Each structure stands twice: as structure tokens, then as C-alpha cells.
mmCIF file of C-alpha atoms and ligand atoms in Angstrom:
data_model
loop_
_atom_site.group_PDB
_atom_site.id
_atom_site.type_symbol
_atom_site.label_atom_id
_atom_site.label_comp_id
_atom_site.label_asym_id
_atom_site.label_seq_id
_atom_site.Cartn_x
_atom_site.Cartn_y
_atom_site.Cartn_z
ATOM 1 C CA UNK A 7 -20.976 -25.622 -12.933
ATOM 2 C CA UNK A 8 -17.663 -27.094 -11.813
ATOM 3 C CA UNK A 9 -14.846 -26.110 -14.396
ATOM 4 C CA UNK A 10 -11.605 -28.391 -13.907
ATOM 5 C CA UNK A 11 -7.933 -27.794 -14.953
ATOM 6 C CA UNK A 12 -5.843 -29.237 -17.549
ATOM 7 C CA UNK A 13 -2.860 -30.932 -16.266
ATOM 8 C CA UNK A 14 -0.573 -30.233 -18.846
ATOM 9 C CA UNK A 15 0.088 -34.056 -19.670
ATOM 10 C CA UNK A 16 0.489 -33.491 -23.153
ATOM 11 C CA UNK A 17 -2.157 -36.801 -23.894
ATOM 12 C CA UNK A 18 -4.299 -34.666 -26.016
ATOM 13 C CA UNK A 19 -1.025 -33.226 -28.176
ATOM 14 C CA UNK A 20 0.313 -36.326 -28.686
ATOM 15 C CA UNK A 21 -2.352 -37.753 -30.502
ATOM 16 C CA UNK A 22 -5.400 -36.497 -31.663
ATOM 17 C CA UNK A 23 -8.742 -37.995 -32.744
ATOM 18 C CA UNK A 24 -11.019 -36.014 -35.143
ATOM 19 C CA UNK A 25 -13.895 -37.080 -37.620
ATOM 20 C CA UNK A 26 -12.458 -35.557 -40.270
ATOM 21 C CA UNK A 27 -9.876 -37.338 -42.910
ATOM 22 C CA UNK A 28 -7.018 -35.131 -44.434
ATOM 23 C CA UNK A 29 -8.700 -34.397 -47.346
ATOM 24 C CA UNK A 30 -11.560 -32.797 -45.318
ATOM 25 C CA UNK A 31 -9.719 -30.948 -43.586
ATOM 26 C CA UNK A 32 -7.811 -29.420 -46.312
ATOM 27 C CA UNK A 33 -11.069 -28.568 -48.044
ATOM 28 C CA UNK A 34 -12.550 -27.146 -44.557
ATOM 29 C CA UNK A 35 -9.369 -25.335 -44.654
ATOM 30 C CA UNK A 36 -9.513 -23.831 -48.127
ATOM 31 C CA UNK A 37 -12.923 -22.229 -47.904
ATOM 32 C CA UNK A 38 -11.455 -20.084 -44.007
ATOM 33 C CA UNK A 39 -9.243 -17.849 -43.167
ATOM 34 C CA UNK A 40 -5.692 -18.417 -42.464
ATOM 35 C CA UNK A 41 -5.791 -18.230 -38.718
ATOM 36 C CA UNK A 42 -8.718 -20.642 -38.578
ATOM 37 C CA UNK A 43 -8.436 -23.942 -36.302
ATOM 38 C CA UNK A 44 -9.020 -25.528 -39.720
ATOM 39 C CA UNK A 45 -6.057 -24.081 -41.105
ATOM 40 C CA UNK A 46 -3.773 -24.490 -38.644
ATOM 41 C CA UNK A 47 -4.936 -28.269 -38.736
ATOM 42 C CA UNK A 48 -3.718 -28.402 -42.406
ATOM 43 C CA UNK A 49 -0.637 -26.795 -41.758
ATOM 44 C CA UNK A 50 0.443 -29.042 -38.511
ATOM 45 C CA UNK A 51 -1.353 -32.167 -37.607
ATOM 46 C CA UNK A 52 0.650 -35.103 -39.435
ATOM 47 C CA UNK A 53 -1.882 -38.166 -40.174
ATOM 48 C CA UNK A 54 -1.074 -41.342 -38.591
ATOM 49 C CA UNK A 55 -2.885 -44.831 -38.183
ATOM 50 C CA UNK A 56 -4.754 -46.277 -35.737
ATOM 51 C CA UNK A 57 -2.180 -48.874 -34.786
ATOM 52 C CA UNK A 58 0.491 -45.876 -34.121
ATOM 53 C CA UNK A 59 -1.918 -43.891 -32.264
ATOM 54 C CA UNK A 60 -2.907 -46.989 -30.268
ATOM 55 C CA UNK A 61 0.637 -47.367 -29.430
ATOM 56 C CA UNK A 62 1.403 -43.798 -28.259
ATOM 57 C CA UNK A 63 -2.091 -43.821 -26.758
ATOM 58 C CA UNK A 64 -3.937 -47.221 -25.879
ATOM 59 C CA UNK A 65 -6.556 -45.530 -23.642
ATOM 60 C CA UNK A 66 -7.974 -44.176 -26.965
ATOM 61 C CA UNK A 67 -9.157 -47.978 -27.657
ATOM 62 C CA UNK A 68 -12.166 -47.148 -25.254
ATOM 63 C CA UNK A 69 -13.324 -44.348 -27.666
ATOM 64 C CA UNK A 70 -16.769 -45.092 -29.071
ATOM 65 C CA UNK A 71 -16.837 -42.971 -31.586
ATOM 66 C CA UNK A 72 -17.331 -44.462 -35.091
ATOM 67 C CA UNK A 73 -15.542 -42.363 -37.615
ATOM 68 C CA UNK A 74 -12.194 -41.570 -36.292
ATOM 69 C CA UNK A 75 -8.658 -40.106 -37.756
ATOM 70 C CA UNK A 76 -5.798 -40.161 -35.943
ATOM 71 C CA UNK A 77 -3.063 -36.961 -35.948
ATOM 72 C CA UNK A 78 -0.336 -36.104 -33.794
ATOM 73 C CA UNK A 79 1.050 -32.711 -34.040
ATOM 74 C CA UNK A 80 4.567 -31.014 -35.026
ATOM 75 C CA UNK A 81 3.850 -28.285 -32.742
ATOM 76 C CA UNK A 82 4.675 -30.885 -29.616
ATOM 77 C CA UNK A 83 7.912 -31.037 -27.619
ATOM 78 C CA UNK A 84 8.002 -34.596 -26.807
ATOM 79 C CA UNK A 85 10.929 -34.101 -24.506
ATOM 80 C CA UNK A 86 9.106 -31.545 -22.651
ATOM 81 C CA UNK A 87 5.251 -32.661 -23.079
ATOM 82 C CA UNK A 88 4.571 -28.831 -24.201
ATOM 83 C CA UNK A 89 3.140 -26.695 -26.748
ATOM 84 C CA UNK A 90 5.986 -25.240 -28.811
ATOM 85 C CA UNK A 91 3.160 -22.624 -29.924
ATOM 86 C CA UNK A 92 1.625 -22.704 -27.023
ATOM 87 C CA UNK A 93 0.642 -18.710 -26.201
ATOM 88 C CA UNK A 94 -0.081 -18.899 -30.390
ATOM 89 C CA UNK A 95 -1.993 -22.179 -30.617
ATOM 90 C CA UNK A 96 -5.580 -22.028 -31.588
ATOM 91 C CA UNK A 97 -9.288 -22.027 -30.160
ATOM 92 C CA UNK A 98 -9.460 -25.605 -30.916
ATOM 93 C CA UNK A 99 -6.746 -25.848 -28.753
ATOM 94 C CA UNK A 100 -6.787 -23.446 -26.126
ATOM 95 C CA UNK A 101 -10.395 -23.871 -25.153
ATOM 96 C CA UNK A 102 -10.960 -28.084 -25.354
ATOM 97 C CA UNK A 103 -12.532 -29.832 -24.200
ATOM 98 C CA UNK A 104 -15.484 -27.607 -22.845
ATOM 99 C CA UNK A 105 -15.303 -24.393 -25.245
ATOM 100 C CA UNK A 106 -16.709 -22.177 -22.840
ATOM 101 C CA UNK A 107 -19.731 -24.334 -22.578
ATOM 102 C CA UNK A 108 -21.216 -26.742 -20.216
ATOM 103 C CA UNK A 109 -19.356 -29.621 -19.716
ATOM 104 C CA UNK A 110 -21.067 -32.876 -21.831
ATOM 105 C CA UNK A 111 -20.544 -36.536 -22.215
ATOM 106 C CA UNK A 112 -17.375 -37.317 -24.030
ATOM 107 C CA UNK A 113 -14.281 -38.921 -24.450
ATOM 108 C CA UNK A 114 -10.929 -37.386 -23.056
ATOM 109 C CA UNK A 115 -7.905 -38.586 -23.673
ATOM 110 C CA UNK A 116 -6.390 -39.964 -20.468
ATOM 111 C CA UNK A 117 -7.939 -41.619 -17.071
ATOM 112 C CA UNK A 118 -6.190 -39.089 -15.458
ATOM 113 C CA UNK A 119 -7.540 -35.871 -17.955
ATOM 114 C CA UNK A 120 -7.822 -32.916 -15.229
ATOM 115 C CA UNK A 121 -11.448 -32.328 -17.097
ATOM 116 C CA UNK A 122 -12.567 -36.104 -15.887
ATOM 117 C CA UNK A 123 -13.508 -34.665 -12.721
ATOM 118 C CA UNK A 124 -15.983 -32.572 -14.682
ATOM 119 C CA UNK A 125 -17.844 -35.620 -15.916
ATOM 120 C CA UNK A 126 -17.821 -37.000 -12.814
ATOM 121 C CA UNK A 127 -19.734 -34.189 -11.312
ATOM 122 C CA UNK A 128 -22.109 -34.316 -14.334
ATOM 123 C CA UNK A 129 -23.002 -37.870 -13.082
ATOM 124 C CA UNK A 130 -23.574 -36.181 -10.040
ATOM 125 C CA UNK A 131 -25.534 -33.720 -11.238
ATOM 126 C CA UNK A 132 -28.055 -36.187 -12.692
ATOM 127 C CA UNK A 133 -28.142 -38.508 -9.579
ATOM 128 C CA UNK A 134 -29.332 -35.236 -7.543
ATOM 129 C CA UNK A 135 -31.474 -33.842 -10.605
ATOM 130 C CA UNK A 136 -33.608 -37.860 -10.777
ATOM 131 C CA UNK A 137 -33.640 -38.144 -7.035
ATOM 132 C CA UNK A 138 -35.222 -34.162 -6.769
ATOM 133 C CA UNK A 139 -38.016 -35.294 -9.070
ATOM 134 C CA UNK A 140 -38.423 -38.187 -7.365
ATOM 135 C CA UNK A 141 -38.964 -36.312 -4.136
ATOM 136 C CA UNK A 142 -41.138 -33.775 -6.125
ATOM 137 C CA UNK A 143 -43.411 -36.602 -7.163
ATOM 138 C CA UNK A 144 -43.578 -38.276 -3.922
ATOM 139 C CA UNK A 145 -44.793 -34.547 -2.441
ATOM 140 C CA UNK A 146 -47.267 -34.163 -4.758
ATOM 141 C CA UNK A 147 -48.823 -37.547 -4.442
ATOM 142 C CA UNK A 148 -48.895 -36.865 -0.613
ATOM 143 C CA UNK A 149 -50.285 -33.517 -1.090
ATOM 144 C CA UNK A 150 -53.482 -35.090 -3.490
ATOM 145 C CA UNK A 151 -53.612 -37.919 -0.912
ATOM 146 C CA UNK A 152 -54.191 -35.075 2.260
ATOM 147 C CA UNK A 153 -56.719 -33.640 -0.383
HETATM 148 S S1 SF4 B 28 -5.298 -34.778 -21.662
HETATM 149 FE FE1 SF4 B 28 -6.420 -33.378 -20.293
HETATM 150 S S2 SF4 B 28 -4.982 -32.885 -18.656
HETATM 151 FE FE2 SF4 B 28 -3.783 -33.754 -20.345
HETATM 152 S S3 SF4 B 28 -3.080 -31.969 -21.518
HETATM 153 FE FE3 SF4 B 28 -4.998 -32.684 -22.442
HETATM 154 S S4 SF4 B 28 -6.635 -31.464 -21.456
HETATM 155 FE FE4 SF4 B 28 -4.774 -31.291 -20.202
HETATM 156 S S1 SF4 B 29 -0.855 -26.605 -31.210
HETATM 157 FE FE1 SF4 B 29 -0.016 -27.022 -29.201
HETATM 158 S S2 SF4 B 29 -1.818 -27.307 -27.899
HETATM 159 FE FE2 SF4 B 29 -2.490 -27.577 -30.014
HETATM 160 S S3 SF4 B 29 -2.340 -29.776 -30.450
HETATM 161 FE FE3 SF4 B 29 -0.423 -28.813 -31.103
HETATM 162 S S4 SF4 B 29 0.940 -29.044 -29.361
HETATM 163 FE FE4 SF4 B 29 -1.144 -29.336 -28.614
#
């Protein structure tokens, strides 16, 4: 398993898609701690539409995903494209996209995402995994044919 690096672009700060409104997340937030990713949510991701987040971020128009909010977050330095939090920032943040798992199918938020190159090996990784059990049936047909 090939693990990329981020790039430091600042496209996933900037603007972030989640599946849950601002009243979600408050309530998520209400029932954890204080240092939860939910929490820290509440307390710094500003809601903002889908035209503004289109605007900072039009590759985010090829996301397929049906339910979708929109946030950016006051813990960004636009000037600098950094994390003004960023030895402090949460899980959420600190661990995307993969979270210490295998790498899966999803959006990221740039073309040029240092993780792409992960998904790109996934496709890989299934080209070689059909054409091995193609090869395995062909043996095995040849083997009952020698029979
Ligand atoms: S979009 Fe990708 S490369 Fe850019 S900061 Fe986020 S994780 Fe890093
Ligand atoms: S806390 Fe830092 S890393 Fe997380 S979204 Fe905000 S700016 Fe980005």
C-alpha cells in the first residue's frame, strides 16, 4: 500500500465539503467532548453556499456526492495557504483523507491533491488483481484440459 503526501496547497482548508448541515453538526457536537473533530467543527468552520465555494473551488463541481455543505475555515491563513492551528488542528484534519486506512474511492479536492496518486495506484491495483484471476482461470482450465 502506497501512502502519498499532502502538498500543503491549502485546497482542502479553503473549502470544505461535509454531509452534515450546521445544525447537525452542532447537535453532533453537543452530545462529545470538547476536543472532538465535531466540536472543533462548531467552533470554526463558517457555512457558506455552493455558489461561493464553487468560486473559491470550481473543481468541487465534479463531486458526486448528493448531500453536500459547504464550509471554509477561520483557522486558514489565506495569505500563507497554512493552518494557523496547524500542530493543534484535529484528527479530522491531520489524518484526511486516508485515516490510517487503506486508501478508497473518493473525491479530493484538487487535480493536483498529493493523495491522487494513491487512487491512481488503486486503479492499478485492480487492473493487476482482474488480470491475476484471469491468468488463474486460464491455468486451471489448462490444467482440467491436460486431465
Ligand atoms: S488538497 Fe491534498 S495536497 Fe492540498 S492540502 Fe489538501 S490534502 Fe494536501
Ligand atoms: S484546522 Fe487547519 S488543517 Fe483543519 S481545516 Fe482548518 S485550516 Fe485546515
Amino acid at each position: 500500500m502506497i501512502m502519498s503526501k499532502c502538498k500543503r496547497c491549502g485546497k482542502c482548508c479553503e473549502c470544505i465539503v461535509l454531509n452534515r448541515d450546521p445544525d447537525q453538526i452542532k447537535e453532533t457536537a453537543s452530545r462529545e467532548v470538547k476536543h472532538s473533530n465535531f466540536n472543533f467543527a462548531y467552533r470554526n468552520f463558517i457555512p457558506i453556499t455552493q455558489e461561493q465555494a464553487y468560486q473559491i473551488n470550481p473543481y468541487l463541481k465534479e463531486w458526486k456526492q448528493s448531500v453536500q455543505y459547504f464550509y471554509t475555515c477561520r483557522r486558514f491563513d489565506k495569505a500563507t495557504r497554512t493552518c494557523k492551528v496547524h500542530s493543534a488542528r484535529p484528527n479530522t484534519c491531520s489524518e484526511f483523507p486516508w485515516y490510517g486506512r487503506k486508501p478508497i474511492p473518493q473525491s479530493l479536492y484538487s487535480p493536483e491533491c498529493g493523495y491522487q496518486e494513491d487512487l491512481k495506484n488503486l486503479g492499478k491495483e485492480k487492473e493487476l488483481n482482474i488480470k491475476e484471476s484471469e491468468m488463474m482461470r486460464t491455468l486451471k482450465k489448462a490444467l482440467r484440459t491436460d486431465n
